PDB file of C-alpha atoms in Angstrom:
ATOM      1  CA  VAL A   1      25.720  10.392 -17.833  1.00 49.00           C
ATOM      2  CA  GLY A   2      25.831  10.582 -14.040  1.00 56.00           C
ATOM      3  CA  VAL A   3      29.468   9.552 -13.529  1.00 61.00           C
ATOM      4  CA  PRO A   4      32.828  10.979 -14.711  1.00 69.00           C
ATOM      5  CA  LEU A   5      34.060   9.588 -18.034  1.00 64.00           C
ATOM      6  CA  VAL A   6      37.475  11.276 -18.028  1.00 70.00           C
ATOM      7  CA  LEU A   7      39.859  12.045 -15.187  1.00 74.00           C
ATOM      8  CA  ARG A   8      42.292  14.917 -15.657  1.00 73.00           C
ATOM      9  CA  GLU A   9      45.586  14.347 -13.890  1.00 72.00           C
ATOM     10  CA  ARG A  10      48.911  16.144 -13.786  1.00 70.00           C
ATOM     11  CA  LYS A  11      50.320  13.717 -16.361  1.00 72.00           C
ATOM     12  CA  GLY A  12      47.327  14.098 -18.663  1.00 71.00           C
ATOM     13  CA  ALA A  13      43.818  12.697 -19.009  1.00 77.00           C
ATOM     14  CA  ARG A  14      42.637   9.085 -18.742  1.00 76.00           C
ATOM     15  CA  LEU A  15      39.315   7.310 -19.103  1.00 75.00           C
ATOM     16  CA  THR A  16      37.492   6.040 -16.040  1.00 75.00           C
ATOM     17  CA  ALA A  17      35.946   2.537 -16.060  1.00 75.00           C
ATOM     18  CA  ALA A  18      32.639   4.093 -17.116  1.00 72.00           C
ATOM     19  CA  GLY A  19      34.480   6.064 -19.807  1.00 67.00           C
ATOM     20  CA  GLU A  20      36.030   2.892 -21.201  1.00 76.00           C
ATOM     21  CA  GLN A  21      32.589   1.246 -21.380  1.00 74.00           C
ATOM     22  CA  ALA A  22      31.137   4.336 -23.039  1.00 71.00           C
ATOM     23  CA  LEU A  23      33.976   4.210 -25.573  1.00 73.00           C
ATOM     24  CA  VAL A  24      33.061   0.617 -26.479  1.00 77.00           C
ATOM     25  CA  SER A  25      29.461   1.667 -27.149  1.00 72.00           C
ATOM     26  CA  ALA A  26      30.601   4.691 -29.167  1.00 72.00           C
ATOM     27  CA  GLN A  27      32.925   2.544 -31.290  1.00 75.00           C
ATOM     28  CA  ALA A  28      30.083   0.080 -31.928  1.00 73.00           C
ATOM     29  CA  ALA A  29      27.852   2.954 -33.050  1.00 68.00           C
ATOM     30  CA  LEU A  30      30.537   4.295 -35.429  1.00 70.00           C
ATOM     31  CA  GLU A  31      31.106   0.821 -36.880  1.00 72.00           C
ATOM     32  CA  ALA A  32      27.335   0.477 -37.372  1.00 66.00           C
ATOM     33  CA  ILE A  33      27.181   3.773 -39.251  1.00 64.00           C
ATOM     34  CA  ALA A  34      30.109   2.647 -41.416  1.00 66.00           C
ATOM     35  CA  ARG A  35      28.258  -0.598 -42.223  1.00 61.00           C
ATOM     36  CA  ILE A  36      25.194   1.363 -43.276  1.00 59.00           C
ATOM     37  CA  GLY A  37      27.404   3.373 -45.635  1.00 60.00           C
ATOM     38  CA  ARG A  38      28.854   0.206 -47.174  1.00 56.00           C
ATOM     39  CA  VAL A  39      25.471  -1.322 -47.863  1.00 50.00           C
ATOM     40  CA  ALA A  40      23.666   1.894 -48.794  1.00 53.00           C
ATOM     41  CA  GLU A  41      24.088   1.251 -52.522  1.00 52.00           C
ATOM     42  CA  GLN A  42      22.925  -2.353 -52.293  1.00 61.00           C
ATOM     43  CA  PRO A  43      19.253  -3.341 -52.314  1.00 70.00           C
ATOM     44  CA  VAL A  44      17.954  -4.020 -48.806  1.00 82.00           C
ATOM     45  CA  GLU A  45      15.193  -6.571 -48.998  1.00 88.00           C
ATOM     46  CA  GLY A  46      14.084  -9.715 -47.269  1.00 91.00           C
ATOM     47  CA  LYS A  47      12.847 -10.800 -43.859  1.00 93.00           C
ATOM     48  CA  VAL A  48      14.694 -10.630 -40.524  1.00 95.00           C
ATOM     49  CA  THR A  49      13.364 -12.318 -37.395  1.00 96.00           C
ATOM     50  CA  LEU A  50      14.172 -10.309 -34.267  1.00 97.00           C
ATOM     51  CA  ALA A  51      13.802 -11.713 -30.742  1.00 97.00           C
ATOM     52  CA  LEU A  52      13.228  -9.151 -27.982  1.00 95.00           C
ATOM     53  CA  THR A  53      12.578  -8.963 -24.283  1.00 91.00           C
ATOM     54  CA  ASN A  54       9.463  -7.019 -23.283  1.00 87.00           C
ATOM     55  CA  SER A  55      11.515  -4.018 -22.134  1.00 88.00           C
ATOM     56  CA  ALA A  56      13.429  -3.885 -25.405  1.00 91.00           C
ATOM     57  CA  SER A  57      10.155  -4.025 -27.332  1.00 90.00           C
ATOM     58  CA  VAL A  58       9.067  -0.840 -25.546  1.00 88.00           C
ATOM     59  CA  LYS A  59      12.343   1.101 -25.453  1.00 91.00           C
ATOM     60  CA  ILE A  60      14.121   0.038 -28.681  1.00 94.00           C
ATOM     61  CA  ALA A  61      11.593  -1.460 -31.114  1.00 94.00           C
ATOM     62  CA  PRO A  62       9.679   1.778 -31.922  1.00 94.00           C
ATOM     63  CA  ALA A  63      12.826   3.652 -32.990  1.00 94.00           C
ATOM     64  CA  LEU A  64      14.050   0.591 -34.906  1.00 95.00           C
ATOM     65  CA  LEU A  65      10.794   0.088 -36.795  1.00 95.00           C
ATOM     66  CA  ALA A  66      10.749   3.764 -37.759  1.00 95.00           C
ATOM     67  CA  LYS A  67      14.138   3.227 -39.415  1.00 94.00           C
ATOM     68  CA  VAL A  68      13.014  -0.024 -41.066  1.00 94.00           C
ATOM     69  CA  ALA A  69      10.089   1.849 -42.632  1.00 93.00           C
ATOM     70  CA  ARG A  70      12.597   3.526 -44.985  1.00 91.00           C
ATOM     71  CA  TYR A  71      13.070   0.147 -46.715  1.00 92.00           C
ATOM     72  CA  PRO A  72       9.755  -1.008 -48.227  1.00 92.00           C
ATOM     73  CA  ALA A  73      11.164  -4.390 -49.259  1.00 94.00           C
ATOM     74  CA  LEU A  74      12.496  -5.153 -45.754  1.00 94.00           C
ATOM     75  CA  SER A  75      10.207  -6.852 -43.238  1.00 94.00           C
ATOM     76  CA  ILE A  76      10.765  -7.569 -39.544  1.00 95.00           C
ATOM     77  CA  GLU A  77       9.137 -10.393 -37.606  1.00 96.00           C
ATOM     78  CA  ILE A  78       9.302  -9.884 -33.832  1.00 96.00           C
ATOM     79  CA  LEU A  79       9.340 -12.618 -31.183  1.00 96.00           C
ATOM     80  CA  LEU A  80       8.888 -11.648 -27.514  1.00 93.00           C
ATOM     81  CA  GLY A  81      10.377 -13.705 -24.706  1.00 90.00           C
ATOM     82  CA  THR A  82      12.531 -13.788 -21.603  1.00 89.00           C
ATOM     83  CA  ASP A  83      16.258 -13.068 -21.774  1.00 92.00           C
ATOM     84  CA  ARG A  84      16.997 -16.791 -21.771  1.00 91.00           C
ATOM     85  CA  GLU A  85      14.377 -17.530 -24.439  1.00 93.00           C
ATOM     86  CA  VAL A  86      15.788 -14.790 -26.677  1.00 95.00           C
ATOM     87  CA  ALA A  87      19.300 -16.266 -26.432  1.00 95.00           C
ATOM     88  CA  ASP A  88      17.978 -19.790 -27.110  1.00 96.00           C
ATOM     89  CA  TRP A  89      15.954 -18.670 -30.134  1.00 97.00           C
ATOM     90  CA  VAL A  90      18.981 -16.993 -31.710  1.00 96.00           C
ATOM     91  CA  GLU A  91      21.303 -19.889 -30.912  1.00 95.00           C
ATOM     92  CA  HIS A  92      18.980 -22.476 -32.440  1.00 95.00           C
ATOM     93  CA  GLY A  93      17.950 -20.456 -35.490  1.00 93.00           C
ATOM     94  CA  ALA A  94      14.388 -19.473 -34.568  1.00 96.00           C
ATOM     95  CA  ALA A  95      15.507 -15.829 -34.667  1.00 96.00           C
ATOM     96  CA  ASP A  96      18.240 -14.090 -36.661  1.00 95.00           C
ATOM     97  CA  ILE A  97      19.050 -11.364 -34.119  1.00 96.00           C
ATOM     98  CA  GLY A  98      18.243 -10.969 -30.430  1.00 97.00           C
ATOM     99  CA  LEU A  99      18.360  -8.282 -27.749  1.00 96.00           C
ATOM    100  CA  SER A 100      18.985  -9.630 -24.266  1.00 94.00           C
ATOM    101  CA  PHE A 101      20.994  -9.510 -21.058  1.00 93.00           C
ATOM    102  CA  GLU A 102      21.802 -13.215 -21.507  1.00 93.00           C
ATOM    103  CA  ALA A 103      24.117 -14.232 -24.344  1.00 94.00           C
ATOM    104  CA  GLY A 104      23.989 -18.026 -24.256  1.00 92.00           C
ATOM    105  CA  ASN A 105      26.378 -19.299 -26.941  1.00 94.00           C
ATOM    106  CA  CYS A 106      25.688 -16.417 -29.322  1.00 95.00           C
ATOM    107  CA  ARG A 107      27.991 -13.744 -30.703  1.00 93.00           C
ATOM    108  CA  THR A 108      27.428 -10.453 -28.915  1.00 94.00           C
ATOM    109  CA  VAL A 109      27.685  -6.719 -29.504  1.00 92.00           C
ATOM    110  CA  PRO A 110      27.308  -4.694 -26.275  1.00 92.00           C
ATOM    111  CA  LEU A 111      24.704  -1.957 -26.716  1.00 93.00           C
ATOM    112  CA  PHE A 112      24.893  -0.294 -23.293  1.00 91.00           C
ATOM    113  CA  GLN A 113      25.527  -1.025 -19.622  1.00 91.00           C
ATOM    114  CA  ASP A 114      22.347  -1.205 -17.552  1.00 92.00           C
ATOM    115  CA  GLU A 115      22.048  -0.918 -13.795  1.00 93.00           C
ATOM    116  CA  PHE A 116      19.728  -2.955 -11.578  1.00 95.00           C
ATOM    117  CA  TYR A 117      17.737  -1.195  -8.851  1.00 96.00           C
ATOM    118  CA  VAL A 118      15.705  -2.158  -5.813  1.00 97.00           C
ATOM    119  CA  VAL A 119      12.088  -1.083  -6.372  1.00 98.00           C
ATOM    120  CA  THR A 120       9.872  -0.002  -3.453  1.00 98.00           C
ATOM    121  CA  SER A 121       6.750   2.009  -2.822  1.00 98.00           C
ATOM    122  CA  LEU A 122       7.137   5.762  -2.509  1.00 98.00           C
ATOM    123  CA  LYS A 123       6.399   5.512   1.218  1.00 96.00           C
ATOM    124  CA  GLN A 124       9.201   2.949   1.674  1.00 95.00           C
ATOM    125  CA  ALA A 125      11.780   4.892  -0.352  1.00 96.00           C
ATOM    126  CA  PRO A 126      15.303   4.010   0.856  1.00 94.00           C
ATOM    127  CA  ARG A 127      17.563   6.884   1.879  1.00 93.00           C
ATOM    128  CA  GLY A 128      20.535   5.513  -0.014  1.00 94.00           C
ATOM    129  CA  PRO A 129      22.018   2.436  -1.718  1.00 96.00           C
ATOM    130  CA  LEU A 130      21.060  -0.992  -0.371  1.00 96.00           C
ATOM    131  CA  CYS A 131      23.118  -4.150   0.040  1.00 96.00           C
ATOM    132  CA  LEU A 132      21.720  -7.350  -1.403  1.00 96.00           C
ATOM    133  CA  GLN A 133      21.898  -8.843   2.092  1.00 96.00           C
ATOM    134  CA  GLU A 134      19.236  -6.343   3.200  1.00 96.00           C
ATOM    135  CA  LEU A 135      16.762  -8.131   0.925  1.00 96.00           C
ATOM    136  CA  ASP A 136      17.221 -11.467   2.711  1.00 97.00           C
ATOM    137  CA  GLY A 137      13.856 -12.642   4.021  1.00 97.00           C
ATOM    138  CA  GLU A 138      12.013  -9.548   2.769  1.00 97.00           C
ATOM    139  CA  ALA A 139       8.679  -9.838   0.942  1.00 97.00           C
ATOM    140  CA  PHE A 140       9.669  -9.835  -2.727  1.00 98.00           C
ATOM    141  CA  ILE A 141       7.841  -9.512  -6.044  1.00 97.00           C
ATOM    142  CA  MET A 142       9.674 -11.590  -8.651  1.00 95.00           C
ATOM    143  CA  SER A 143       9.686 -10.668 -12.318  1.00 91.00           C
ATOM    144  CA  THR A 144       8.985 -13.729 -14.447  1.00 84.00           C
ATOM    145  CA  GLY A 145       8.945 -11.778 -17.695  1.00 71.00           C
ATOM    146  CA  GLY A 146      12.672 -11.707 -18.373  1.00 72.00           C
ATOM    147  CA  CYS A 147      15.341 -11.281 -15.729  1.00 81.00           C
ATOM    148  CA  ALA A 148      14.258 -13.886 -13.151  1.00 85.00           C
ATOM    149  CA  PRO A 149      17.242 -16.218 -13.878  1.00 85.00           C
ATOM    150  CA  LEU A 150      19.651 -13.302 -13.543  1.00 87.00           C
ATOM    151  CA  LEU A 151      18.092 -12.265 -10.210  1.00 92.00           C
ATOM    152  CA  ALA A 152      18.167 -15.850  -8.971  1.00 91.00           C
ATOM    153  CA  ALA A 153      21.883 -16.039  -9.795  1.00 90.00           C
ATOM    154  CA  LEU A 154      22.512 -12.778  -7.912  1.00 93.00           C
ATOM    155  CA  PHE A 155      20.655 -14.084  -4.860  1.00 95.00           C
ATOM    156  CA  ASP A 156      22.572 -17.378  -4.950  1.00 96.00           C
ATOM    157  CA  GLU A 157      25.894 -15.549  -5.188  1.00 94.00           C
ATOM    158  CA  ALA A 158      24.985 -13.335  -2.233  1.00 94.00           C
ATOM    159  CA  ARG A 159      23.580 -16.357  -0.339  1.00 96.00           C
ATOM    160  CA  ILE A 160      20.262 -14.684   0.344  1.00 96.00           C
ATOM    161  CA  ARG A 161      16.656 -15.810  -0.014  1.00 96.00           C
ATOM    162  CA  PRO A 162      14.098 -13.038  -0.403  1.00 96.00           C
ATOM    163  CA  ARG A 163      10.592 -14.243   0.455  1.00 97.00           C
ATOM    164  CA  VAL A 164       8.862 -14.351  -2.937  1.00 96.00           C
ATOM    165  CA  ILE A 165       5.191 -13.613  -2.280  1.00 97.00           C
ATOM    166  CA  LEU A 166       4.090 -12.555  -5.767  1.00 95.00           C
ATOM    167  CA  SER A 167       5.231 -13.001  -9.357  1.00 93.00           C
ATOM    168  CA  ALA A 168       4.590 -10.726 -12.327  1.00 92.00           C
ATOM    169  CA  ASN A 169       5.389 -11.389 -15.997  1.00 86.00           C
ATOM    170  CA  ASP A 170       4.496  -7.810 -16.943  1.00 88.00           C
ATOM    171  CA  MET A 171       6.672  -4.944 -15.722  1.00 90.00           C
ATOM    172  CA  GLY A 172       3.666  -2.625 -15.490  1.00 92.00           C
ATOM    173  CA  ALA A 173       2.054  -5.050 -13.056  1.00 94.00           C
ATOM    174  CA  LEU A 174       5.308  -5.384 -11.111  1.00 95.00           C
ATOM    175  CA  PHE A 175       5.631  -1.618 -10.660  1.00 96.00           C
ATOM    176  CA  ALA A 176       1.958  -1.372  -9.671  1.00 97.00           C
ATOM    177  CA  LEU A 177       2.365  -4.067  -7.007  1.00 97.00           C
ATOM    178  CA  ALA A 178       5.581  -2.599  -5.625  1.00 97.00           C
ATOM    179  CA  GLY A 179       4.126   0.913  -5.722  1.00 97.00           C
ATOM    180  CA  ALA A 180       1.131  -0.277  -3.687  1.00 97.00           C
ATOM    181  CA  GLY A 181       3.494  -1.544  -0.976  1.00 97.00           C
ATOM    182  CA  HIS A 182       2.960  -5.273  -1.476  1.00 97.00           C
ATOM    183  CA  GLY A 183       6.705  -5.994  -1.478  1.00 97.00           C
ATOM    184  CA  LEU A 184      10.120  -5.070  -2.810  1.00 97.00           C
ATOM    185  CA  SER A 185      11.409  -5.965  -6.247  1.00 97.00           C
ATOM    186  CA  MET A 186      14.422  -5.513  -8.510  1.00 96.00           C
ATOM    187  CA  ALA A 187      14.525  -4.363 -12.113  1.00 94.00           C
ATOM    188  CA  PRO A 188      17.022  -3.031 -14.678  1.00 93.00           C
ATOM    189  CA  GLY A 189      16.895   0.605 -15.700  1.00 92.00           C
ATOM    190  CA  LEU A 190      15.660  -0.424 -19.155  1.00 92.00           C
ATOM    191  CA  SER A 191      12.413  -1.646 -17.577  1.00 92.00           C
ATOM    192  CA  PHE A 192      11.433   1.640 -15.929  1.00 93.00           C
ATOM    193  CA  PRO A 193       8.724   3.681 -17.677  1.00 91.00           C
ATOM    194  CA  ALA A 194       9.238   7.382 -18.285  1.00 90.00           C
ATOM    195  CA  ASP A 195       6.976   8.283 -15.335  1.00 94.00           C
ATOM    196  CA  TRP A 196       8.443   5.744 -12.903  1.00 95.00           C
ATOM    197  CA  ALA A 197       9.190   8.391 -10.246  1.00 96.00           C
ATOM    198  CA  THR A 198       5.448   8.979  -9.804  1.00 96.00           C
ATOM    199  CA  LEU A 199       4.818   5.251  -9.306  1.00 96.00           C
ATOM    200  CA  VAL A 200       7.676   3.825  -7.263  1.00 97.00           C
ATOM    201  CA  ALA A 201      10.949   4.650  -5.544  1.00 98.00           C
ATOM    202  CA  ARG A 202      14.196   2.996  -6.531  1.00 97.00           C
ATOM    203  CA  ALA A 203      17.633   2.637  -5.004  1.00 96.00           C
ATOM    204  CA  PRO A 204      20.924   1.401  -6.473  1.00 95.00           C
ATOM    205  CA  LEU A 205      22.692  -1.509  -4.865  1.00 96.00           C
ATOM    206  CA  HIS A 206      26.021  -1.403  -3.078  1.00 94.00           C
ATOM    207  CA  PRO A 207      28.120  -2.683  -4.682  1.00 94.00           C
ATOM    208  CA  ARG A 208      26.316  -1.641  -7.850  1.00 93.00           C
ATOM    209  CA  VAL A 209      24.883  -4.381 -10.073  1.00 93.00           C
ATOM    210  CA  ILE A 210      25.542  -3.484 -13.704  1.00 92.00           C
ATOM    211  CA  ARG A 211      25.104  -5.825 -16.655  1.00 90.00           C
ATOM    212  CA  PRO A 212      25.604  -5.369 -20.426  1.00 91.00           C
ATOM    213  CA  PHE A 213      22.514  -5.345 -22.612  1.00 94.00           C
ATOM    214  CA  GLN A 214      23.558  -7.026 -25.838  1.00 95.00           C
ATOM    215  CA  MET A 215      22.688  -7.668 -29.439  1.00 96.00           C
ATOM    216  CA  LEU A 216      22.987 -11.357 -30.274  1.00 96.00           C
ATOM    217  CA  ASP A 217      23.564 -13.259 -33.493  1.00 93.00           C
ATOM    218  CA  THR A 218      25.456 -16.375 -34.617  1.00 88.00           C
ATOM    219  CA  SER A 219      28.250 -17.193 -37.044  1.00 77.00           C
ATOM    220  CA  ARG A 220      25.698 -18.423 -39.592  1.00 76.00           C
ATOM    221  CA  LEU A 221      24.336 -14.872 -39.923  1.00 69.00           C
ATOM    222  CA  ARG A 222      25.891 -13.232 -42.948  1.00 66.00           C
ATOM    223  CA  ASP A 223      27.093  -9.634 -42.610  1.00 69.00           C
ATOM    224  CA  GLU A 224      25.223  -8.429 -45.687  1.00 73.00           C
ATOM    225  CA  PRO A 225      21.821  -6.921 -46.391  1.00 80.00           C
ATOM    226  CA  PRO A 226      19.359  -7.242 -44.835  1.00 90.00           C
ATOM    227  CA  TYR A 227      21.108  -8.458 -41.675  1.00 91.00           C
ATOM    228  CA  ALA A 228      23.915  -5.909 -41.559  1.00 90.00           C
ATOM    229  CA  THR A 229      21.448  -3.084 -42.142  1.00 91.00           C
ATOM    230  CA  VAL A 230      19.147  -4.196 -39.331  1.00 94.00           C
ATOM    231  CA  LYS A 231      22.041  -4.689 -36.905  1.00 93.00           C
ATOM    232  CA  ALA A 232      23.347  -1.214 -37.687  1.00 92.00           C
ATOM    233  CA  MET A 233      19.889   0.268 -37.147  1.00 94.00           C
ATOM    234  CA  ILE A 234      19.594  -1.533 -33.787  1.00 95.00           C
ATOM    235  CA  VAL A 235      22.852   0.030 -32.598  1.00 93.00           C
ATOM    236  CA  GLU A 236      21.578   3.456 -33.638  1.00 93.00           C
ATOM    237  CA  ALA A 237      18.180   2.920 -31.986  1.00 94.00           C
ATOM    238  CA  ALA A 238      19.795   1.779 -28.719  1.00 93.00           C
ATOM    239  CA  ALA A 239      22.464   4.495 -28.565  1.00 90.00           C
ATOM    240  CA  PRO A 240      20.352   7.038 -26.597  1.00 88.00           C
ATOM    241  CA  LEU A 241      19.702   4.426 -23.891  1.00 86.00           C
ATOM    242  CA  GLY A 242      23.368   4.429 -22.921  1.00 72.00           C
ATOM    243  CA  THR A 243      22.712   7.576 -20.919  1.00 55.00           C
ATOM    244  CA  VAL A 244      19.307   6.749 -19.478  1.00 47.00           C
ATOM    245  CA  ALA A 245      19.219   3.017 -18.754  1.00 52.00           C
ATOM    246  CA  GLY A 246      22.349   2.681 -16.685  1.00 46.00           C
ATOM    247  CA  TYR A 247      24.592   4.830 -14.537  1.00 39.00           C
ATOM    248  CA  SER A 248      21.881   7.306 -13.614  1.00 38.00           C
ATOM    249  CA  GLY A 249      22.563   6.819  -9.912  1.00 35.00           C
ATOM    250  CA  THR A 250      19.090   7.997  -8.956  1.00 34.00           C
TER     251      THR A 250
END
């Protein structure tokens, strides 16, 4: 996964911080599988409204919908929005389940830890990690499709003001603009396409900026079919991303 999960010492072995976070995700996956077993003998039918960010719709939704196809009487309605919109929709009942970096006032299940990177053109590729302060005053392409509030909070905390010259609500457009050298940007690992290394360069931050990507619901959501089944399938669909979205260090 790019970092040690276990440290072996003279007194025995212990988990690193990354190992502890990986353990949380593994436990969530095992609990999800157990829930599937408990509901396997019950009919799974009905409609579940799922709110997703654009990145989640690309990286998680296809695997999820393939699993849903095994249940002919189960239907999924998908809403696409920003992280904040997803949290608001779940909190206020417009969606049953959400996938987002922002939790709002919802219940959460962490799916994986994702790392944020500075995005540049290939010609401007940094030689190593960058400090947030190095972005102060630099020409910046702001994502308006999801993580803009999170980036704004990071900039406020670091007391910096990148010079926003362009905005993009589509990550493909953002990578195209950054790759063409129009400015720097920042994006979570989940947002990067499979061929990102041919389009842009990226560098981790120092200190690293890592945030949990979460599944959201509320106390009104009953843990029974179809909701429990869909939540379990989401955990399964997101499990592979724990090793590719965050902690890659590249």
